[in-house]
Amino acid sequence: MKGIPMLDLYAEYLYMKDDIDNAIKKCLEHQKWILGPEVVEFERKLSKYFEVRNCIGVSSGTDALLLAIRALAIKKKGDEFWNTDDLVITTPFTFTATGDTIIRAGAMPLFVDIDPSTYNIDSKKIIRAIEEYRDKVVGIVPVHLYGLPCNMDEIMEIAKKFNVFVVEDTAQAFGSKWSNKKVGTIGDIGALSFFPSKNLGSFGDAGAVITNDDEISELVRMLRVHGGRDKYNVDYLGYKARLDTIQAAILLVKLKYIDEFNEKRRKIVQIYNESLKNIEEIVLPSIVDGHVYHQYTIRILDGRRDALKKHLSEKGIDSMVYYPLPLQKMKVFEGRSKIFEELKESEKASREVLSIPIEPLMKEEEVCKVIEAIKEFFK
Ligand SMILES: Cc1ncc(COP(=O)(O)O)c(C=O)c1O
């Protein structure tokens, strides 16, 4: 049997090949590469999928976060950028972009530790952090890590009480739900990524901003194209951060399959959960309704995470550590961020987590091969 990759994007392409080939061919024929008809159509379909008033296609998940946080500075503060006295609470156990976009929007990240059972930011610690820093906190950027929804009831209650914004980093959680509401639609703004490996992935970089706030939507649309309603008469320091027509065309096809694919992920999870539950040295992902399992991430308790990774690799099975370094340990955040209390859980998680293959089109025999290899290691 061939090796088992984390994902098999070529198999996914073959699954919908005719549709994708036709969609690309249409673009070749109309040649409307910049904000072409597919972008408009994708924004419309995505608004419908999320049941939100506005969707703006942008060039990546990183840009979705950046434009969202910049638009909030303009709306809430009347300034183009936040400043370093403005603190934005987020998790350190995430991809760099969650933290660096806060800095690039002018503000300072305030890292608050995670709940070890979900790997998401700990709401109780958010409250304590806001109480300590009081008026300085202007917003919260929760991340639905691995596709597991954050407790948005608690986060929105805190945001309301302290009058701070919420930008949901929904990069890893397309279609994930909290209390039957799709994540990304609960806070002021949702930032989506269509990086190729995401649950809904394009064939390059792409992202989107979703919001029910029309003023924010208008500002994000401006920031996406240099910062003006008219690109020859500009108001704000903007970006060139449009969603490509060809990516929108591909995403329109893949959107039709996303719920089916998320369901396929859940079926694989059932097999993993059932087969791995008796291994004492590992902790399985928490079972939470609405989870879309962007990653299936286990925790290895006996200190042998890297040895397990090596063992799997020798068997031809890929695995990944998301993330080996929490953000507070990176040079880029030195002197540009604050830390609330200790971030022990994030540090511990970064030493113990391992994500194993979860490709929606994985065959059962491949899932079993991964399971056998893990069982053999702990025998
Ligand atoms: C949690 C998180 N936030 C933000 C991003 C940034 O998205 P992109 O790679 O599309 O810029 C990613 C993914 O790469 C991510 O996983």
GROMACS .gro file of C-alpha atoms and ligand atoms in nm:
model
  395
    1MET     CA    1   0.000   0.000   0.000
    2LYS     CA    2   0.122   0.352  -0.072
    3GLY     CA    3   0.201   0.588   0.213
    4ILE     CA    4  -0.072   0.776   0.398
    5PRO     CA    5  -0.053   1.155   0.369
    6MET     CA    6  -0.225   1.400   0.605
    7LEU     CA    7  -0.446   1.494   0.310
    8ASP     CA    8  -0.477   1.377  -0.049
    9LEU     CA    9  -0.572   1.686  -0.244
   10TYR     CA   10  -0.522   1.512  -0.577
   11ALA     CA   11  -0.783   1.249  -0.483
   12GLU     CA   12  -1.019   1.532  -0.389
   13TYR     CA   13  -0.958   1.698  -0.725
   14LEU     CA   14  -1.033   1.374  -0.911
   15TYR     CA   15  -1.356   1.338  -0.710
   16MET     CA   16  -1.489   1.661  -0.865
   17LYS     CA   17  -1.263   1.688  -1.169
   18ASP     CA   18  -1.518   1.756  -1.444
   19ASP     CA   19  -1.684   2.037  -1.247
   20ILE     CA   20  -1.352   2.198  -1.161
   21ASP     CA   21  -1.211   2.167  -1.513
   22ASN     CA   22  -1.526   2.326  -1.654
   23ALA     CA   23  -1.518   2.609  -1.399
   24ILE     CA   24  -1.157   2.691  -1.488
   25LYS     CA   25  -1.233   2.664  -1.860
   26LYS     CA   26  -1.512   2.921  -1.819
   27CYS     CA   27  -1.263   3.164  -1.665
   28LEU     CA   28  -1.023   3.107  -1.953
   29GLU     CA   29  -1.303   3.196  -2.190
   30HIS     CA   30  -1.428   3.513  -2.017
   31GLN     CA   31  -1.085   3.642  -1.901
   32LYS     CA   32  -1.235   3.852  -1.620
   33TRP     CA   33  -0.956   3.779  -1.377
   34ILE     CA   34  -1.004   4.059  -1.126
   35LEU     CA   35  -1.327   4.052  -0.921
   36GLY     CA   36  -1.492   3.858  -1.202
   37PRO     CA   37  -1.844   3.711  -1.196
   38GLU     CA   38  -1.732   3.403  -0.997
   39VAL     CA   39  -1.617   3.625  -0.708
   40VAL     CA   40  -1.957   3.794  -0.692
   41GLU     CA   41  -2.134   3.457  -0.714
   42PHE     CA   42  -1.910   3.300  -0.448
   43GLU     CA   43  -1.971   3.591  -0.210
   44ARG     CA   44  -2.346   3.550  -0.265
   45LYS     CA   45  -2.339   3.173  -0.211
   46LEU     CA   46  -2.119   3.204   0.097
   47SER     CA   47  -2.352   3.466   0.251
   48LYS     CA   48  -2.633   3.219   0.198
   49TYR     CA   49  -2.436   2.927   0.344
   50PHE     CA   50  -2.356   3.126   0.658
   51GLU     CA   51  -2.688   3.316   0.663
   52VAL     CA   52  -2.506   3.648   0.697
   53ARG     CA   53  -2.572   3.982   0.531
   54ASN     CA   54  -2.221   4.033   0.392
   55CYS     CA   55  -1.934   3.829   0.257
   56ILE     CA   56  -1.618   3.980   0.109
   57GLY     CA   57  -1.375   3.755  -0.077
   58VAL     CA   58  -1.011   3.834   0.005
   59SER     CA   59  -0.671   3.698  -0.084
   60SER     CA   60  -0.605   3.483   0.228
   61GLY     CA   61  -0.716   3.407   0.580
   62THR     CA   62  -0.437   3.630   0.704
   63ASP     CA   63  -0.576   3.923   0.505
   64ALA     CA   64  -0.927   3.842   0.628
   65LEU     CA   65  -0.805   3.885   0.987
   66LEU     CA   66  -0.602   4.196   0.910
   67LEU     CA   67  -0.877   4.374   0.718
   68ALA     CA   68  -1.131   4.282   0.986
   69ILE     CA   69  -0.921   4.425   1.270
   70ARG     CA   70  -0.832   4.737   1.068
   71ALA     CA   71  -1.198   4.798   0.979
   72LEU     CA   72  -1.285   4.778   1.350
   73ALA     CA   73  -1.022   5.043   1.431
   74ILE     CA   74  -1.180   5.277   1.175
   75LYS     CA   75  -1.533   5.209   1.294
   76LYS     CA   76  -1.479   5.199   1.671
   77LYS     CA   77  -1.196   5.442   1.719
   78GLY     CA   78  -1.213   5.664   1.415
   79ASP     CA   79  -0.844   5.592   1.351
   80GLU     CA   80  -0.697   5.389   1.071
   81PHE     CA   81  -0.492   5.177   1.310
   82TRP     CA   82  -0.515   5.070   1.672
   83ASN     CA   83  -0.217   5.164   1.888
   84THR     CA   84   0.002   4.962   2.121
   85ASP     CA   85  -0.203   5.062   2.426
   86ASP     CA   86  -0.497   4.881   2.269
   87LEU     CA   87  -0.490   4.518   2.376
   88VAL     CA   88  -0.652   4.236   2.182
   89ILE     CA   89  -0.693   3.910   2.372
   90THR     CA   90  -0.612   3.592   2.184
   91THR     CA   91  -0.473   3.243   2.228
   92PRO     CA   92  -0.102   3.172   2.193
   93PHE     CA   93  -0.177   2.819   2.071
   94THR     CA   94  -0.254   2.899   1.710
   95PHE     CA   95  -0.100   2.981   1.374
   96THR     CA   96   0.123   3.293   1.367
   97ALA     CA   97  -0.125   3.495   1.159
   98THR     CA   98  -0.376   3.514   1.445
   99GLY     CA   99  -0.125   3.713   1.649
  100ASP     CA  100   0.070   3.900   1.382
  101THR     CA  101  -0.239   4.052   1.219
  102ILE     CA  102  -0.327   4.210   1.555
  103ILE     CA  103   0.017   4.374   1.556
  104ARG     CA  104  -0.006   4.478   1.192
  105ALA     CA  105  -0.339   4.644   1.268
  106GLY     CA  106  -0.147   4.852   1.523
  107ALA     CA  107  -0.266   4.683   1.845
  108MET     CA  108  -0.092   4.454   2.092
  109PRO     CA  109  -0.188   4.089   2.144
  110LEU     CA  110  -0.256   3.986   2.504
  111PHE     CA  111  -0.204   3.612   2.517
  112VAL     CA  112  -0.438   3.419   2.744
  113ASP     CA  113  -0.388   3.047   2.806
  114ILE     CA  114  -0.597   2.764   2.666
  115ASP     CA  115  -0.833   2.513   2.821
  116PRO     CA  116  -0.636   2.186   2.794
  117SER     CA  117  -0.947   1.983   2.715
  118THR     CA  118  -1.037   2.178   2.399
  119TYR     CA  119  -0.706   2.357   2.312
  120ASN     CA  120  -0.916   2.674   2.270
  121ILE     CA  121  -0.879   2.995   2.473
  122ASP     CA  122  -1.003   2.959   2.832
  123SER     CA  123  -1.304   3.191   2.882
  124LYS     CA  124  -1.254   3.212   3.260
  125LYS     CA  125  -0.905   3.345   3.206
  126ILE     CA  126  -1.035   3.599   2.952
  127ILE     CA  127  -1.253   3.750   3.223
  128ARG     CA  128  -0.962   3.770   3.468
  129ALA     CA  129  -0.737   3.923   3.200
  130ILE     CA  130  -0.993   4.191   3.118
  131GLU     CA  131  -1.039   4.267   3.486
  132GLU     CA  132  -0.664   4.309   3.524
  133TYR     CA  133  -0.614   4.526   3.215
  134ARG     CA  134  -0.956   4.691   3.232
  135ASP     CA  135  -1.007   4.970   2.980
  136LYS     CA  136  -0.711   4.872   2.766
  137VAL     CA  137  -0.871   4.561   2.617
  138VAL     CA  138  -1.051   4.648   2.293
  139GLY     CA  139  -1.124   4.307   2.147
  140ILE     CA  140  -1.103   3.929   2.153
  141VAL     CA  141  -0.990   3.702   1.869
  142PRO     CA  142  -1.096   3.348   1.958
  143VAL     CA  143  -0.967   3.068   1.734
  144HIS     CA  144  -1.178   2.757   1.670
  145LEU     CA  145  -0.868   2.541   1.669
  146TYR     CA  146  -0.868   2.213   1.474
  147GLY     CA  147  -1.234   2.283   1.386
  148LEU     CA  148  -1.356   2.259   1.747
  149PRO     CA  149  -1.593   2.549   1.820
  150CYS     CA  150  -1.506   2.782   2.108
  151ASN     CA  151  -1.769   2.835   2.375
  152MET     CA  152  -1.920   3.135   2.200
  153ASP     CA  153  -2.194   3.187   2.463
  154GLU     CA  154  -1.931   3.264   2.724
  155ILE     CA  155  -1.715   3.471   2.488
  156MET     CA  156  -2.006   3.684   2.365
  157GLU     CA  157  -2.129   3.740   2.719
  158ILE     CA  158  -1.785   3.870   2.817
  159ALA     CA  159  -1.763   4.085   2.502
  160LYS     CA  160  -2.101   4.240   2.575
  161LYS     CA  161  -2.025   4.303   2.940
  162PHE     CA  162  -1.694   4.476   2.867
  163ASN     CA  163  -1.793   4.628   2.533
  164VAL     CA  164  -1.512   4.474   2.327
  165PHE     CA  165  -1.521   4.341   1.970
  166VAL     CA  166  -1.500   3.976   1.869
  167VAL     CA  167  -1.332   3.860   1.548
  168GLU     CA  168  -1.368   3.484   1.513
  169ASP     CA  169  -1.064   3.322   1.355
  170THR     CA  170  -1.258   3.061   1.162
  171ALA     CA  171  -0.966   2.956   0.941
  172GLN     CA  172  -0.980   2.596   1.064
  173ALA     CA  173  -1.351   2.564   1.125
  174PHE     CA  174  -1.551   2.602   0.805
  175GLY     CA  175  -1.901   2.469   0.877
  176SER     CA  176  -1.836   2.411   1.248
  177LYS     CA  177  -2.127   2.504   1.475
  178TRP     CA  178  -2.171   2.630   1.828
  179SER     CA  179  -2.525   2.581   1.963
  180ASN     CA  180  -2.647   2.519   1.611
  181LYS     CA  181  -2.505   2.848   1.481
  182LYS     CA  182  -2.218   2.839   1.235
  183VAL     CA  183  -1.901   2.975   1.388
  184GLY     CA  184  -1.777   3.290   1.218
  185THR     CA  185  -2.128   3.438   1.237
  186ILE     CA  186  -2.154   3.482   1.613
  187GLY     CA  187  -1.895   3.756   1.679
  188ASP     CA  188  -1.879   4.093   1.501
  189ILE     CA  189  -1.676   3.942   1.216
  190GLY     CA  190  -1.567   3.597   1.097
  191ALA     CA  191  -1.236   3.547   0.915
  192LEU     CA  192  -1.219   3.246   0.683
  193SER     CA  193  -0.919   3.086   0.514
  194PHE     CA  194  -0.931   2.877   0.198
  195PHE     CA  195  -0.564   2.779   0.213
  196PRO     CA  196  -0.542   2.451   0.014
  197SER     CA  197  -0.530   2.227   0.321
  198LYS     CA  198  -0.832   2.383   0.490
  199ASN     CA  199  -1.166   2.199   0.500
  200LEU     CA  200  -1.274   2.422   0.211
  201GLY     CA  201  -0.950   2.473   0.024
  202SER     CA  202  -0.871   2.660  -0.296
  203PHE     CA  203  -0.584   2.596  -0.538
  204GLY     CA  204  -0.374   2.874  -0.388
  205ASP     CA  205  -0.423   3.145  -0.127
  206ALA     CA  206  -0.774   3.273  -0.063
  207GLY     CA  207  -0.997   3.385   0.222
  208ALA     CA  208  -1.315   3.572   0.311
  209VAL     CA  209  -1.464   3.805   0.570
  210ILE     CA  210  -1.822   3.749   0.684
  211THR     CA  211  -2.027   3.995   0.890
  212ASN     CA  212  -2.377   4.118   0.956
  213ASP     CA  213  -2.244   4.471   1.008
  214ASP     CA  214  -2.292   4.671   0.686
  215GLU     CA  215  -2.050   4.947   0.787
  216ILE     CA  216  -1.771   4.696   0.856
  217SER     CA  217  -1.848   4.524   0.528
  218GLU     CA  218  -1.811   4.851   0.338
  219LEU     CA  219  -1.481   4.927   0.513
  220VAL     CA  220  -1.341   4.580   0.439
  221ARG     CA  221  -1.442   4.618   0.074
  222MET     CA  222  -1.250   4.947   0.066
  223LEU     CA  223  -0.941   4.812   0.243
  224ARG     CA  224  -0.939   4.516   0.000
  225VAL     CA  225  -0.872   4.747  -0.294
  226HIS     CA  226  -0.623   5.014  -0.184
  227GLY     CA  227  -0.859   5.173   0.070
  228GLY     CA  228  -1.111   5.369  -0.131
  229ARG     CA  229  -1.456   5.327  -0.283
  230ASP     CA  230  -1.287   5.452  -0.597
  231LYS     CA  231  -0.935   5.324  -0.646
  232TYR     CA  232  -0.835   5.658  -0.804
  233ASN     CA  233  -0.957   5.850  -0.499
  234VAL     CA  234  -0.851   5.672  -0.182
  235ASP     CA  235  -0.947   5.736   0.184
  236TYR     CA  236  -0.748   5.483   0.385
  237LEU     CA  237  -0.415   5.308   0.365
  238GLY     CA  238  -0.545   4.988   0.213
  239TYR     CA  239  -0.418   4.670   0.055
  240LYS     CA  240  -0.434   4.474  -0.263
  241ALA     CA  241  -0.611   4.180  -0.113
  242ARG     CA  242  -0.878   4.063  -0.352
  243LEU     CA  243  -0.999   3.707  -0.396
  244ASP     CA  244  -0.889   3.583  -0.741
  245THR     CA  245  -1.160   3.500  -0.992
  246ILE     CA  246  -1.010   3.160  -1.064
  247GLN     CA  247  -0.997   3.069  -0.695
  248ALA     CA  248  -1.360   3.176  -0.656
  249ALA     CA  249  -1.452   2.953  -0.952
  250ILE     CA  250  -1.284   2.653  -0.786
  251LEU     CA  251  -1.432   2.734  -0.446
  252LEU     CA  252  -1.782   2.753  -0.595
  253VAL     CA  253  -1.742   2.391  -0.702
  254LYS     CA  254  -1.587   2.275  -0.375
  255LEU     CA  255  -1.855   2.452  -0.169
  256LYS     CA  256  -2.108   2.203  -0.305
  257TYR     CA  257  -1.915   1.921  -0.139
  258ILE     CA  258  -1.815   2.079   0.192
  259ASP     CA  259  -2.095   1.943   0.413
  260GLU     CA  260  -2.051   1.594   0.264
  261PHE     CA  261  -1.675   1.615   0.324
  262ASN     CA  262  -1.716   1.737   0.683
  263GLU     CA  263  -1.949   1.443   0.740
  264LYS     CA  264  -1.689   1.204   0.596
  265ARG     CA  265  -1.434   1.348   0.841
  266ARG     CA  266  -1.672   1.273   1.129
  267LYS     CA  267  -1.706   0.910   1.014
  268ILE     CA  268  -1.328   0.868   1.021
  269VAL     CA  269  -1.324   1.025   1.367
  270GLN     CA  270  -1.572   0.765   1.492
  271ILE     CA  271  -1.338   0.487   1.383
  272TYR     CA  272  -1.033   0.656   1.538
  273ASN     CA  273  -1.219   0.726   1.864
  274GLU     CA  274  -1.351   0.374   1.898
  275SER     CA  275  -1.021   0.206   1.814
  276LEU     CA  276  -0.784   0.427   2.011
  277LYS     CA  277  -0.990   0.484   2.327
  278ASN     CA  278  -0.818   0.216   2.534
  279ILE     CA  279  -0.462   0.337   2.488
  280GLU     CA  280  -0.375   0.486   2.826
  281GLU     CA  281  -0.084   0.695   2.701
  282ILE     CA  282  -0.296   0.908   2.469
  283VAL     CA  283  -0.582   1.154   2.507
  284LEU     CA  284  -0.832   1.172   2.223
  285PRO     CA  285  -0.993   1.497   2.103
  286SER     CA  286  -1.289   1.617   2.313
  287ILE     CA  287  -1.623   1.520   2.168
  288VAL     CA  288  -1.805   1.847   2.103
  289ASP     CA  289  -2.116   1.891   1.888
  290GLY     CA  290  -2.053   2.081   1.569
  291HIS     CA  291  -1.680   1.994   1.550
  292VAL     CA  292  -1.558   1.966   1.188
  293TYR     CA  293  -1.223   1.800   1.263
  294HIS     CA  294  -0.996   2.010   1.047
  295GLN     CA  295  -0.738   1.811   1.240
  296TYR     CA  296  -0.765   1.494   1.442
  297THR     CA  297  -0.522   1.575   1.719
  298ILE     CA  298  -0.420   1.339   1.994
  299ARG     CA  299  -0.214   1.417   2.303
  300ILE     CA  300   0.070   1.185   2.399
  301LEU     CA  301   0.116   1.172   2.774
  302ASP     CA  302   0.430   0.964   2.816
  303GLY     CA  303   0.676   1.210   2.662
  304ARG     CA  304   0.719   1.003   2.345
  305ARG     CA  305   0.534   1.228   2.099
  306ASP     CA  306   0.833   1.273   1.871
  307ALA     CA  307   0.916   0.901   1.888
  308LEU     CA  308   0.559   0.819   1.782
  309LYS     CA  309   0.588   1.065   1.495
  310LYS     CA  310   0.907   0.891   1.384
  311HIS     CA  311   0.751   0.547   1.417
  312LEU     CA  312   0.455   0.653   1.199
  313SER     CA  313   0.689   0.805   0.944
  314GLU     CA  314   0.882   0.476   0.918
  315LYS     CA  315   0.551   0.309   0.835
  316GLY     CA  316   0.484   0.566   0.561
  317ILE     CA  317   0.226   0.754   0.767
  318ASP     CA  318   0.243   1.134   0.785
  319SER     CA  319   0.168   1.325   1.104
  320MET     CA  320   0.213   1.689   1.204
  321VAL     CA  321   0.266   1.895   1.516
  322TYR     CA  322   0.028   2.192   1.525
  323TYR     CA  323   0.195   2.384   1.685
  324PRO     CA  324   0.548   2.312   1.809
  325LEU     CA  325   0.591   2.664   1.949
  326PRO     CA  326   0.323   2.876   2.115
  327LEU     CA  327   0.329   3.234   1.988
  328GLN     CA  328   0.479   3.387   2.305
  329LYS     CA  329   0.796   3.185   2.236
  330MET     CA  330   0.851   3.335   1.891
  331LYS     CA  331   1.095   3.619   1.835
  332VAL     CA  332   0.844   3.812   1.628
  333PHE     CA  333   0.620   3.859   1.933
  334GLU     CA  334   0.900   3.967   2.168
  335GLY     CA  335   0.831   4.318   2.295
  336ARG     CA  336   0.518   4.333   2.084
  337SER     CA  337   0.280   4.129   2.297
  338LYS     CA  338   0.171   4.081   2.655
  339ILE     CA  339   0.116   3.763   2.848
  340PHE     CA  340  -0.162   3.710   3.100
  341GLU     CA  341  -0.039   3.499   3.392
  342GLU     CA  342   0.143   3.185   3.282
  343LEU     CA  343   0.078   3.008   2.955
  344LYS     CA  344   0.157   2.664   3.090
  345GLU     CA  345  -0.121   2.474   2.913
  346SER     CA  346  -0.017   2.608   2.573
  347GLU     CA  347   0.343   2.512   2.638
  348LYS     CA  348   0.243   2.166   2.753
  349ALA     CA  349   0.015   2.115   2.452
  350SER     CA  350   0.290   2.216   2.211
  351ARG     CA  351   0.508   1.937   2.358
  352GLU     CA  352   0.236   1.670   2.352
  353VAL     CA  353   0.003   1.711   2.053
  354LEU     CA  354   0.017   1.517   1.729
  355SER     CA  355  -0.225   1.543   1.437
  356ILE     CA  356  -0.277   1.226   1.234
  357PRO     CA  357  -0.418   1.187   0.880
  358ILE     CA  358  -0.779   1.287   0.831
  359GLU     CA  359  -0.852   1.302   0.462
  360PRO     CA  360  -1.226   1.290   0.390
  361LEU     CA  361  -1.166   1.040   0.107
  362MET     CA  362  -0.943   0.811   0.314
  363LYS     CA  363  -1.030   0.445   0.275
  364GLU     CA  364  -1.122   0.247   0.584
  365GLU     CA  365  -0.818   0.023   0.534
  366GLU     CA  366  -0.596   0.333   0.546
  367VAL     CA  367  -0.760   0.450   0.869
  368CYS     CA  368  -0.699   0.100   1.009
  369LYS     CA  369  -0.335   0.111   0.905
  370VAL     CA  370  -0.287   0.432   1.106
  371ILE     CA  371  -0.462   0.275   1.405
  372GLU     CA  372  -0.252  -0.044   1.385
  373ALA     CA  373   0.069   0.157   1.371
  374ILE     CA  374  -0.028   0.359   1.681
  375LYS     CA  375  -0.133   0.045   1.869
  376GLU     CA  376   0.192  -0.126   1.778
  377PHE     CA  377   0.392   0.168   1.915
  378PHE     CA  378   0.221   0.156   2.257
  379LYS     CA  379   0.217  -0.227   2.284
  380LIG     C1  380  -0.583   2.954   1.291
  380LIG     C2  381  -0.539   3.018   1.162
  380LIG     N1  382  -0.550   3.151   1.148
  380LIG     C3  383  -0.514   3.212   1.034
  380LIG     C4  384  -0.465   3.141   0.927
  380LIG     C5  385  -0.420   3.217   0.807
  380LIG     O1  386  -0.483   3.176   0.690
  380LIG     P1  387  -0.405   3.186   0.549
  380LIG     O2  388  -0.302   3.079   0.548
  380LIG     O3  389  -0.515   3.162   0.449
  380LIG     O4  390  -0.349   3.322   0.537
  380LIG     C6  391  -0.453   3.002   0.937
  380LIG     C7  392  -0.406   2.915   0.829
  380LIG     O5  393  -0.316   2.907   0.766
  380LIG     C8  394  -0.490   2.939   1.058
  380LIG     O6  395  -0.479   2.806   1.072
   0.00000   0.00000   0.00000
